[in-house]
CSV table of C-alpha atoms and ligand atoms in Angstrom, one decimal:
chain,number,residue,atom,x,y,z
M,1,UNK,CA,139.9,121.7,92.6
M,2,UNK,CA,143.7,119.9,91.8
M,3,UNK,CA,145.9,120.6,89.1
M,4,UNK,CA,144.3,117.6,86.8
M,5,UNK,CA,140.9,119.0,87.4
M,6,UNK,CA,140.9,122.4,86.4
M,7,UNK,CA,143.2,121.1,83.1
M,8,UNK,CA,139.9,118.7,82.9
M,9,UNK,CA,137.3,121.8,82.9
M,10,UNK,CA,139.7,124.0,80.5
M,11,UNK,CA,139.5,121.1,78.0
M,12,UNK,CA,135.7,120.9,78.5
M,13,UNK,CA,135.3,117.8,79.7
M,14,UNK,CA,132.1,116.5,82.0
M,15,UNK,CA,133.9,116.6,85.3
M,16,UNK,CA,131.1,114.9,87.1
M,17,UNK,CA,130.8,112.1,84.5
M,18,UNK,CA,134.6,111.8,83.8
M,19,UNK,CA,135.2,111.3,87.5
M,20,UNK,CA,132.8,108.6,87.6
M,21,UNK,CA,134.5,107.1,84.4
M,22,UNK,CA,137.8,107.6,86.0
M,23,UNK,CA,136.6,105.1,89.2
M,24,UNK,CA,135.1,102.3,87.5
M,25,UNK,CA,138.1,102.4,85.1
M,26,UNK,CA,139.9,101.9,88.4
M,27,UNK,CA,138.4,99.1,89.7
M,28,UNK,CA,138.2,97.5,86.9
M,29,UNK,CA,141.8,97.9,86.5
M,30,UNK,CA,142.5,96.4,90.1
M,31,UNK,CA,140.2,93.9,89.5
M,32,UNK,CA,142.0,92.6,86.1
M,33,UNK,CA,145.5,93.5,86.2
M,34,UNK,CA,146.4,94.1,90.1
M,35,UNK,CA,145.1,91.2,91.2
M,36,UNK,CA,147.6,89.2,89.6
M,37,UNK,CA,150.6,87.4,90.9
M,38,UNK,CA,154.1,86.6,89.5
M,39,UNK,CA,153.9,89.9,87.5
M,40,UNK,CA,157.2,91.4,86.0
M,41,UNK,CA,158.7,94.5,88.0
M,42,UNK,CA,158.7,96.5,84.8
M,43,UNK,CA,155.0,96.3,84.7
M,44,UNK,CA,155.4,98.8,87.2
M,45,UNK,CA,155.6,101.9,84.5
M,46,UNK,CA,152.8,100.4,82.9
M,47,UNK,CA,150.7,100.7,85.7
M,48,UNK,CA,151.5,104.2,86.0
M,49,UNK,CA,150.8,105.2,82.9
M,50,UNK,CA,147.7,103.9,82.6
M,51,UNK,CA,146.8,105.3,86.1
M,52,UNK,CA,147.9,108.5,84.7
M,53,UNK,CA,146.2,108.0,81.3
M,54,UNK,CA,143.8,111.3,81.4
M,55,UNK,CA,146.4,112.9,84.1
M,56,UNK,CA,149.9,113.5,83.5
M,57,UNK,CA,150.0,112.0,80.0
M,58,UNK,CA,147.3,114.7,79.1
M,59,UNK,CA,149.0,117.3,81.2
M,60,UNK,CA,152.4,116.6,78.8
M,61,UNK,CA,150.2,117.2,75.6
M,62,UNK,CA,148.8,120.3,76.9
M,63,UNK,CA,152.4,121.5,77.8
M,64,UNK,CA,153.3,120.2,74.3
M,65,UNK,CA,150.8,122.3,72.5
M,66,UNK,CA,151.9,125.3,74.7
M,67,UNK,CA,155.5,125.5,73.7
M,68,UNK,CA,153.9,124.8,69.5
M,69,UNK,CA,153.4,121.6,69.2
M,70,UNK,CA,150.4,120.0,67.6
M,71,UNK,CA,148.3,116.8,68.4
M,72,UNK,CA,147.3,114.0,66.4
M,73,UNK,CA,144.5,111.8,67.3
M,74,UNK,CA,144.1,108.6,65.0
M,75,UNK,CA,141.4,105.7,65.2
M,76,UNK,CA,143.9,103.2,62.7
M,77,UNK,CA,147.5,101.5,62.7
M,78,UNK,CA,147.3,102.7,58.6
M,79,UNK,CA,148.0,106.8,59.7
M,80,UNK,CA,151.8,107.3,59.7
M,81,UNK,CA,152.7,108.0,62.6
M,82,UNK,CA,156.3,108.9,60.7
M,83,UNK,CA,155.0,111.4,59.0
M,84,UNK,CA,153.7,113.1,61.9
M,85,UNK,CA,157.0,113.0,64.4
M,86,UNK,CA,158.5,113.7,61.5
M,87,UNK,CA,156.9,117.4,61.5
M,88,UNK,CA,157.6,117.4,64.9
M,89,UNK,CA,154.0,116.7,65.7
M,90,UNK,CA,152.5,113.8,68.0
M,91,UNK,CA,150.1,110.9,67.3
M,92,UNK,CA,147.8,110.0,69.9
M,93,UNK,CA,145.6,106.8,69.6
M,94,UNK,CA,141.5,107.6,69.7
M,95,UNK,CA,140.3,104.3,69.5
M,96,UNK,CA,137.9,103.7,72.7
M,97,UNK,CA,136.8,100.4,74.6
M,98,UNK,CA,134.5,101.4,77.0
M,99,UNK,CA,130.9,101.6,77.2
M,100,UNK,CA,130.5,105.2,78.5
M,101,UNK,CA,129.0,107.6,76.3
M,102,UNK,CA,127.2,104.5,75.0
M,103,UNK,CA,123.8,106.4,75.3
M,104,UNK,CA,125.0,109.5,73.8
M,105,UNK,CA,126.5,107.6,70.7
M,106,UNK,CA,123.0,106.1,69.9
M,107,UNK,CA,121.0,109.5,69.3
M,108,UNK,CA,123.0,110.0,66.1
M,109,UNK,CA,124.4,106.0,65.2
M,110,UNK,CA,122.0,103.2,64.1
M,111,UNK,CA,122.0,100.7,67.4
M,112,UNK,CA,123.4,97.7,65.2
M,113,UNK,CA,126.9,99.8,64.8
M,114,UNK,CA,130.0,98.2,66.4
M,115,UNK,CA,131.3,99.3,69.8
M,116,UNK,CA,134.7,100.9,69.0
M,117,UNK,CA,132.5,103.4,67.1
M,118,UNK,CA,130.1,104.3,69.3
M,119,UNK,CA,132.3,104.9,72.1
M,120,UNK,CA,134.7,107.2,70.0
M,121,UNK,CA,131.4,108.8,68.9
M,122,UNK,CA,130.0,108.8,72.4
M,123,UNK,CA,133.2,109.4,74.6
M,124,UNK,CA,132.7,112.9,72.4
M,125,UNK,CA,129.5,113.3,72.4
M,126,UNK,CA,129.6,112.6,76.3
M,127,UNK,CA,132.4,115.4,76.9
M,128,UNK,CA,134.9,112.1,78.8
M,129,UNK,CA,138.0,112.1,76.8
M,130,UNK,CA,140.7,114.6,77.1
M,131,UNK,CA,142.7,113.0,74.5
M,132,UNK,CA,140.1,114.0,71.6
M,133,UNK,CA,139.6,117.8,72.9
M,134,UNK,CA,143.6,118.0,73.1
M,135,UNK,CA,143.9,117.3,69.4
M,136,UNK,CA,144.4,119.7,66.5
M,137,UNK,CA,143.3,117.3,63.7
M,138,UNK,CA,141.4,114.2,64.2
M,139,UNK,CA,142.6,111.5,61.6
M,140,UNK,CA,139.9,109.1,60.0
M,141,UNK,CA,140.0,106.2,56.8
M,142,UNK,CA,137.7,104.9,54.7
M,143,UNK,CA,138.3,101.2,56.2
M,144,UNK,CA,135.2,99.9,57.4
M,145,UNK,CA,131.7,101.5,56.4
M,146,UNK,CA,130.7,102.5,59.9
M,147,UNK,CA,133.9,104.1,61.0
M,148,UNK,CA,133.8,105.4,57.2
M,149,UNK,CA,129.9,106.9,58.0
M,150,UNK,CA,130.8,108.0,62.0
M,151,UNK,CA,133.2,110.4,60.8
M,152,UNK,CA,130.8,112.6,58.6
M,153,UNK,CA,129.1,113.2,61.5
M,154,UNK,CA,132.0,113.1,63.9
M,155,UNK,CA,133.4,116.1,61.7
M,156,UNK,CA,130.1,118.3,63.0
M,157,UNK,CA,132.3,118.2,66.4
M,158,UNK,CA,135.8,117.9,65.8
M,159,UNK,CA,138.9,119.0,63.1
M,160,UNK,CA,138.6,115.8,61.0
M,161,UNK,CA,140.4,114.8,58.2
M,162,UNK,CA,139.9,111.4,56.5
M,163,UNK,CA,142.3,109.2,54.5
M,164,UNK,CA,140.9,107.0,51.9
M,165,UNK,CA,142.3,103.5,52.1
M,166,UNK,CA,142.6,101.5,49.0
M,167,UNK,CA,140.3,97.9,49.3
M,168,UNK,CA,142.6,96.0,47.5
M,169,UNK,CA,146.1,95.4,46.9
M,170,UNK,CA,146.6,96.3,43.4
M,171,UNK,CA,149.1,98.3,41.4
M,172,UNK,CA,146.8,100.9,41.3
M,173,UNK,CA,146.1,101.1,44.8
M,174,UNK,CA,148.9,101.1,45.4
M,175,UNK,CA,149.1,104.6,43.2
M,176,UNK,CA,145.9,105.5,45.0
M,177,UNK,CA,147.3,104.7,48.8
M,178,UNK,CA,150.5,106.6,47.4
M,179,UNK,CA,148.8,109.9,46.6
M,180,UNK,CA,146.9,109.8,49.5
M,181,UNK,CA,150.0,109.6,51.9
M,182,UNK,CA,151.0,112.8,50.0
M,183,UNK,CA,148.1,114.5,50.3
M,184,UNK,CA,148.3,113.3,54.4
M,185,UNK,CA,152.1,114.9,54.3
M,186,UNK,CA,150.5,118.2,52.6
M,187,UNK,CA,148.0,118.3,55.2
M,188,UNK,CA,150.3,117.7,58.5
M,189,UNK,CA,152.9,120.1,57.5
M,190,UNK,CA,150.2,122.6,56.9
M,191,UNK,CA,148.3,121.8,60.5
M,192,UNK,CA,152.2,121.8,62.4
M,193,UNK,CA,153.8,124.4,60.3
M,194,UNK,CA,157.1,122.7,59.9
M,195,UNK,CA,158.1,121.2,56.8
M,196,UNK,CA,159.2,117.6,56.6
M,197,UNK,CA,162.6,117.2,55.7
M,198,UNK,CA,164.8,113.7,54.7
M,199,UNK,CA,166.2,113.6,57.6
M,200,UNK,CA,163.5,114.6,59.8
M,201,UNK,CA,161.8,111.9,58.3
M,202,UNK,CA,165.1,109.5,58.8
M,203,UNK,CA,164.7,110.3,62.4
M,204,UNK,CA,161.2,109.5,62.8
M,205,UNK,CA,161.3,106.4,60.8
M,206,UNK,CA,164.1,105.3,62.7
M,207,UNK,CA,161.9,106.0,66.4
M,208,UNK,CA,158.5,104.3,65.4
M,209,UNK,CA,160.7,100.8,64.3
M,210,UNK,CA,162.5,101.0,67.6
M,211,UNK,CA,159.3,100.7,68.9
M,212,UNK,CA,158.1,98.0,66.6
M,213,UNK,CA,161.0,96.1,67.1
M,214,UNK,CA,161.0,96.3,71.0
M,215,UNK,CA,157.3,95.1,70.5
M,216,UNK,CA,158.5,92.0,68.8
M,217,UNK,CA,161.2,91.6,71.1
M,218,UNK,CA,158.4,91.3,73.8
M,219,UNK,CA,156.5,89.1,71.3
M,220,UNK,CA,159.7,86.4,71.3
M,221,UNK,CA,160.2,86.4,74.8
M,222,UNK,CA,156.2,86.2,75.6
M,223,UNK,CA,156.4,82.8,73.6
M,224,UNK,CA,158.4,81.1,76.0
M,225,UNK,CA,157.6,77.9,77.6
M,226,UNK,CA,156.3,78.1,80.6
M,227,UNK,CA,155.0,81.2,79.8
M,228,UNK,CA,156.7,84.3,81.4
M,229,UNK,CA,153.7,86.7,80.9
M,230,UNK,CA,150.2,87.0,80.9
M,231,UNK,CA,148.3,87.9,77.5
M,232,UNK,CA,146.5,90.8,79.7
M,233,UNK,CA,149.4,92.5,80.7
M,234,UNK,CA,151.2,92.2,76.8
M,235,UNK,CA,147.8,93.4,75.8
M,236,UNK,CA,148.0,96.4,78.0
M,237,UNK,CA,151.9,96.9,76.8
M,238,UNK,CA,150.0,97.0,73.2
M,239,UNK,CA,147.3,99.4,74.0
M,240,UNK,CA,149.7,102.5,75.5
M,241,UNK,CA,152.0,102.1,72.9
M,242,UNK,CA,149.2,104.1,71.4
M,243,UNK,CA,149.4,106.8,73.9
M,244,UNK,CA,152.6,107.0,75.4
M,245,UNK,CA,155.9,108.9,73.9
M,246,UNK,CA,157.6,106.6,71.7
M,247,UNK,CA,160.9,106.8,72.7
M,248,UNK,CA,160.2,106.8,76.4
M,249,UNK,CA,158.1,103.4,76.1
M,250,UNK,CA,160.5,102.2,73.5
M,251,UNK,CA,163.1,102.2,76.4
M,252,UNK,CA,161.2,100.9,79.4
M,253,UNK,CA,159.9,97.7,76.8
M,254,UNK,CA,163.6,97.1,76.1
M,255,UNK,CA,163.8,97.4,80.0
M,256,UNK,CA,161.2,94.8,80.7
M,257,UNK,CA,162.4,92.4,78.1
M,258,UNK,CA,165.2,92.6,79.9
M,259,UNK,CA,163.8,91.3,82.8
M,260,UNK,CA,161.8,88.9,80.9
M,261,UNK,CA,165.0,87.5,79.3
M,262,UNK,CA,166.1,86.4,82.8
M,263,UNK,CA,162.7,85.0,83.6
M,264,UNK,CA,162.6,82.8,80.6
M,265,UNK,CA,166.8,81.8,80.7
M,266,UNK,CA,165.7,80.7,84.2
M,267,UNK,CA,162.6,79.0,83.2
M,268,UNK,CA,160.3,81.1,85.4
M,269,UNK,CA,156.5,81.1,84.0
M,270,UNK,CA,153.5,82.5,85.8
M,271,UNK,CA,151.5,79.3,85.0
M,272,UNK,CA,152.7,75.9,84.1
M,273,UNK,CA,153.9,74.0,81.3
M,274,UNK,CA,150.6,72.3,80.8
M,275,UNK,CA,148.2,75.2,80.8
M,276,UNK,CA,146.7,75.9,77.3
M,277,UNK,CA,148.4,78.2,75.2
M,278,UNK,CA,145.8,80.1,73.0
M,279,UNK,CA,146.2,82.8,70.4
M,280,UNK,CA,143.3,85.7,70.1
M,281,UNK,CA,142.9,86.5,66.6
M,282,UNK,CA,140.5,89.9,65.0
M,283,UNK,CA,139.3,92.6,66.0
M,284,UNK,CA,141.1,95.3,67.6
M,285,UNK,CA,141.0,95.6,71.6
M,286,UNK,CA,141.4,99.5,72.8
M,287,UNK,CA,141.7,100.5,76.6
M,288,UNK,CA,140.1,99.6,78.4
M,289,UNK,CA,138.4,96.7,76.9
M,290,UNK,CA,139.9,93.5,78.6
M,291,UNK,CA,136.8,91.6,78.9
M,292,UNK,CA,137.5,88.8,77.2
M,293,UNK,CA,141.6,88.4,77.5
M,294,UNK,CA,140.3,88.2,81.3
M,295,UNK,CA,137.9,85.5,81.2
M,296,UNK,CA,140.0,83.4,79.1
M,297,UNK,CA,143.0,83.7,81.3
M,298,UNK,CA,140.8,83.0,84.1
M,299,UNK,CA,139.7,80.3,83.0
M,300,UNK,CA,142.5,77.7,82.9
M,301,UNK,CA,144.5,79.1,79.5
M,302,UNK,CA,147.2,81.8,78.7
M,303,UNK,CA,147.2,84.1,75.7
M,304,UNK,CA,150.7,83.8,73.9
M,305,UNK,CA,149.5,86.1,71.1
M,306,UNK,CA,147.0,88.8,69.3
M,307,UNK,CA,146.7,88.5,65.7
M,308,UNK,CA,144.9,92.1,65.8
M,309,UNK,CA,145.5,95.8,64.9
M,310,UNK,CA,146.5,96.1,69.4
M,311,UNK,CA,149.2,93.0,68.4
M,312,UNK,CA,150.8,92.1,65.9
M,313,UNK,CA,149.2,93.4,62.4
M,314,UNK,CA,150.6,96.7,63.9
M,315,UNK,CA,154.4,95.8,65.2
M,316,UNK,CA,155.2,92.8,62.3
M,317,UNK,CA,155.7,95.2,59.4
M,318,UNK,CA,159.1,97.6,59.6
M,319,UNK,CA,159.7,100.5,57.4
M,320,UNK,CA,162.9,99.7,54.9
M,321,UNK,CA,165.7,102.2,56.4
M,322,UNK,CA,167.8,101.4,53.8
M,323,UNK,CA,165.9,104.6,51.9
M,324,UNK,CA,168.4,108.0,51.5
M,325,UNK,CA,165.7,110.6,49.7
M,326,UNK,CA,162.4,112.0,50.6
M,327,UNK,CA,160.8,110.5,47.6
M,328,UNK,CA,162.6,107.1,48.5
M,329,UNK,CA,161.8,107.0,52.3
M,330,UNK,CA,157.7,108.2,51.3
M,331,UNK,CA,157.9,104.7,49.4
M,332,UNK,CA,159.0,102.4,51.6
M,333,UNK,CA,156.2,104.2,53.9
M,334,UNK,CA,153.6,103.2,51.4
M,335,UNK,CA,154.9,100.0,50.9
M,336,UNK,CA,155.4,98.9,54.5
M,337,UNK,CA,151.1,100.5,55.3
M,338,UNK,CA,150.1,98.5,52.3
M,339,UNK,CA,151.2,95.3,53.7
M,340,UNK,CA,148.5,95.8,56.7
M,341,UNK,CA,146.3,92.6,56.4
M,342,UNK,CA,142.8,94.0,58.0
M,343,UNK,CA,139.6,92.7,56.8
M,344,UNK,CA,138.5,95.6,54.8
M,345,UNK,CA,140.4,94.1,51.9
M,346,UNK,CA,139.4,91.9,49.3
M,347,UNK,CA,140.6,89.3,49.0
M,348,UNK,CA,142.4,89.0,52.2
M,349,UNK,CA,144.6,85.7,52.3
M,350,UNK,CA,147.7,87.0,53.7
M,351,UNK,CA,146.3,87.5,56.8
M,352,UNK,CA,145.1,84.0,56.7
M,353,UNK,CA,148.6,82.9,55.7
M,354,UNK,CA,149.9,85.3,58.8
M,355,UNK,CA,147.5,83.7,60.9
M,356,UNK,CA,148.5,79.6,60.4
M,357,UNK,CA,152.0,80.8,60.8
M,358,UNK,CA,151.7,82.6,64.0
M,359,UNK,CA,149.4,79.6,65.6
M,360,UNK,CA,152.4,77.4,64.2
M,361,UNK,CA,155.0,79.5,65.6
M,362,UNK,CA,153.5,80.3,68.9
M,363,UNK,CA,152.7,76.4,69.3
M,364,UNK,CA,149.0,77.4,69.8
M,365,UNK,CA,146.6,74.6,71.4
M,366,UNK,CA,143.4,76.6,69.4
M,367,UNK,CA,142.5,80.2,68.6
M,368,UNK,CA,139.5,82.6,69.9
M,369,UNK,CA,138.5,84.2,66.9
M,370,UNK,CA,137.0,87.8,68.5
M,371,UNK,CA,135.0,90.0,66.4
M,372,UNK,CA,133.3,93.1,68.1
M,373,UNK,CA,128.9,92.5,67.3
M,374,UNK,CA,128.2,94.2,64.0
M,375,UNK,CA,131.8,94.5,62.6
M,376,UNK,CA,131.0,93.0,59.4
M,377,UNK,CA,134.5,92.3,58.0
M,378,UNK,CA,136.1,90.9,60.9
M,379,UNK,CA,132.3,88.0,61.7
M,380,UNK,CA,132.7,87.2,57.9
M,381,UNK,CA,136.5,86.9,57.7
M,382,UNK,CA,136.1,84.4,61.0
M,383,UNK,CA,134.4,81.8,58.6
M,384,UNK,CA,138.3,81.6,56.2
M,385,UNK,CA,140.0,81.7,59.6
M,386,UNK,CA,138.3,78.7,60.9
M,387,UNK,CA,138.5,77.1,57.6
M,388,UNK,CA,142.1,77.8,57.4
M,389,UNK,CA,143.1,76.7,61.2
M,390,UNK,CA,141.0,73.6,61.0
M,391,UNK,CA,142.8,72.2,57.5
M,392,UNK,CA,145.7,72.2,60.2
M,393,UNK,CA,144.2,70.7,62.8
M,394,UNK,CA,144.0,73.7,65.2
M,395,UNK,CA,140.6,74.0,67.3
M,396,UNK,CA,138.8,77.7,66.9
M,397,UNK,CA,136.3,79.5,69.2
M,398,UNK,CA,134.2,82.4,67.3
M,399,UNK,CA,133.1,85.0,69.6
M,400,UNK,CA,131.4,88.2,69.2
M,401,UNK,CA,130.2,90.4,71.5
M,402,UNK,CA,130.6,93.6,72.7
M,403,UNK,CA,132.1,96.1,75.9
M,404,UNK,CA,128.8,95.1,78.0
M,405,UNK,CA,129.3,93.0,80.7
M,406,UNK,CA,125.8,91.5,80.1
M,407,UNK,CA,127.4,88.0,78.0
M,408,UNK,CA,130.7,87.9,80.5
M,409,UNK,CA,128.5,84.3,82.3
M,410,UNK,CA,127.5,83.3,78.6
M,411,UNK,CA,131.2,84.1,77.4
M,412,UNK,CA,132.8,82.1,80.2
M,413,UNK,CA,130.9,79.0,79.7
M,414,UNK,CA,131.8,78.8,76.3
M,415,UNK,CA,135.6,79.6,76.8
M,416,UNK,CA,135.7,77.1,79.7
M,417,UNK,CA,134.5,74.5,77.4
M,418,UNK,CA,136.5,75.7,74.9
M,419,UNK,CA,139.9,75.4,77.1
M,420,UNK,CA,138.3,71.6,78.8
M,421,UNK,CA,138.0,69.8,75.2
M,422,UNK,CA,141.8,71.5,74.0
D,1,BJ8,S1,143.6,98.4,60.0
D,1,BJ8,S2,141.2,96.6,62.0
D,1,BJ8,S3,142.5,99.7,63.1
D,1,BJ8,S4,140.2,99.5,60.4
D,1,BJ8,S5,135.6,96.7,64.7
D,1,BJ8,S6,135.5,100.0,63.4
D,1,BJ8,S7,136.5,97.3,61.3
D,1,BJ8,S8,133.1,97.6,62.3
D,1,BJ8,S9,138.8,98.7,63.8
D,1,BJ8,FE1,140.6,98.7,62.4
D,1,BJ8,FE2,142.3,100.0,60.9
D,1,BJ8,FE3,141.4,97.7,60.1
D,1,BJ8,FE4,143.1,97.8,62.1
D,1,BJ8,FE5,134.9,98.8,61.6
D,1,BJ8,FE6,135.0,96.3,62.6
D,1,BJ8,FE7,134.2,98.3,64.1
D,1,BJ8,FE8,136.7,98.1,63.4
């Protein structure tokens, strides 16, 4: 048994099932991202990480936990991360995109329940992710009413906590969303121990904009023409933001902008001038769930941006530094969460208004509207979307589905004709 392993069996995991996770998650990684050409050198690190996902990057939150630290794990961009580094704790993200554990999740879920959920639910259930058995407190939020439901019964198997999220954008909610960031400051110092101090929470507020800013640094360069970057490999930039230390990724995205800089000041793209530029635009797409970003770029287009919770909606908002106090800096953190545009709030136009500005900005030949099967804010929010995309004159694609690979023939049909009539 390696090192890995045995840190696998201490954490409980099904080594048998986890091993045969761990291959398919490796071919389909080869499959997807290695088999493309022109790719930047600083995707290098992000290949590593991602190989290392449940190995090194697990072994650093074990060794974490042993010199006192305490993890984390979140399933939304509207936990503050701030308030968390700034206790001197870390913040993993939970969110889970693939099938395994799907069996498992539907003993206790109703079938018609949307596939992010079942596969946190089953990935626990199903003993597969270290990242849940390393955390101390498991973060949920009244958002939607499935993830709202799962984590009554997720909290029969793990420390969770749950946030409630106003559903509208009122002064009062914004009292409401105010008290409950307190209450969420309460409860981390009390799970790390360590108070949270001004400028602790300076410091932290400080890191997680670095991060956001290198994010949107990456999102300028991306919108080059010709393009200098696939969608699937921004996509997977997105996704281990979630996972990896902040600082560290902060610096090796400021390191492949860097090279990406040169790559579009030379006019370098990996696919012409002419090849369709499309924007995805919903819900949110955790590791590994690259299904679709893969049969749209192969399929004669190029993503240029995600209007999603893995995109944008999570990098486009910064927290005001300008604050000196406690009290001051806990404001501009409720003010910058409340801005979040997801479609658990009524009524929901700025993202709308977000949306028809990115398209505009990114020069957009249409959008793919993705909604995961049975996510009902995000299949009834597509209807506006199209509405609002079509009074400009951009072409939309509605797609829901799930992380089977049953609908990938269906799905590429439809995108190919999609991409033929843009
Ligand atoms: S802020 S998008 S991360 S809630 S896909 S579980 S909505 S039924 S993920 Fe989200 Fe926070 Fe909103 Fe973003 Fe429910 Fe829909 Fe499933 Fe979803």
């Amino acid at each position: 048994m390696n090192d890995y392993e045995s840190m696998w069996e201490r954490l409980n995991l099904d080594l048998d099932a986890h091993a045969a996770l761990l291959e398919v998650l490796g071919k389909f990684y080869g499959d997807i991202y290695m088999s493309q050409t022109g790719r930047l050198k600083g995707m290098e690190y992000l290949d590593f990480v991602l190989s290392e996902v449940h190995g090194l990057r697990i072994k650093e939150l074990q060794d974490a936990k042993a010199g006192g630290k305490k993890v984390i794990g979140t399933f939304c961009v509207f936990v503050p991360e701030e308030l968390v580094l700034a206790a001197s704790g870390i913040q993993v993200g939970l969110c889970a995109g693939a099938e395994a554990g799907r069996g498992e999740a539907e003993k206790i879920l109703p079938r018609n329940t949307c596939a992010l959920i079942k596969s946190f639910v089953g990935f626990k259930l199903s003993r597969l992710c270290p990242y849940i058995e390393s955390c101390d407190l498991v973060v949920g939020e009244t958002t939607c009413d499935g993830k709202k439901k799962a984590y009554e019964m997720f909290a029969e198997y793990a420390p969770v906590y749950v946030m409630e999220i106003p559903q509208m954008k009122n002064r009062c909610d914004r009292e409401l969303w105010k008290a409950e960031v307190l209450r969420f400051k309460d409860r981390v110092e009390e799970v790390t121990g360590n108070r949270i101090t001004a400028s602790g929470l300076k410091e932290a507020i400080r890191i997680v904009n670095a991060r956001r800013r290198a994010l949107q640094r990456l999102n300028r360069l991306r919108a080059a023409a010709p393009v200098p970057i696939s969608g699937r490999d921004v996509l997977l930039i997105n996704q281990i933001s979630f996972y990896d230390d902040p600082q560290r990724f902060t610096a090796k995205v400021g390191e492949l902008c860097d090279e990406l800089e040169s790559r579009v000041g030379t006019g370098q793209g990996i696919v012409s001038e002419e090849t369709p530029r499309l924007m995805l635009s919903g819900c949110p797409m955790a590791v590994p769930n690259w299904k679709l970003p893969y049969i749209v770029e192969s399929s004669g287009a190029v993503i240029v941006g995600e209007e999603s919770c893995i995109g944008t909606r999570n990098t486009r908002d910064l927290v005001d530094e300008g604050a000196g106090t406690l009290e001051a800096m806990l404001d501009a953190i409720v003010d910058r969460y409340m801005r979040i545009d997801c479609a658990c709030f009524t009524p929901n136009t700025e993202r709308l208004e977000h949306i028809v500005q990115m398209a505009g900005d990114l020069r957009v030949r249409g959008v793919i509207h993705y909604a995961l099967s049975f996510c009902q804010p995000y299949a009834m929010e597509a209807y506006k979307v199209e509405k609002a995309l079509k009074a400009k004159g951009l072409p939309v694609l509605t797609i829901e589905t799930d992380y089977g690979m049953e609908d990938v023939e269906q799905l590429k049909t439809r995108v190919e004709a999609f991409v033929e009539m843009l």
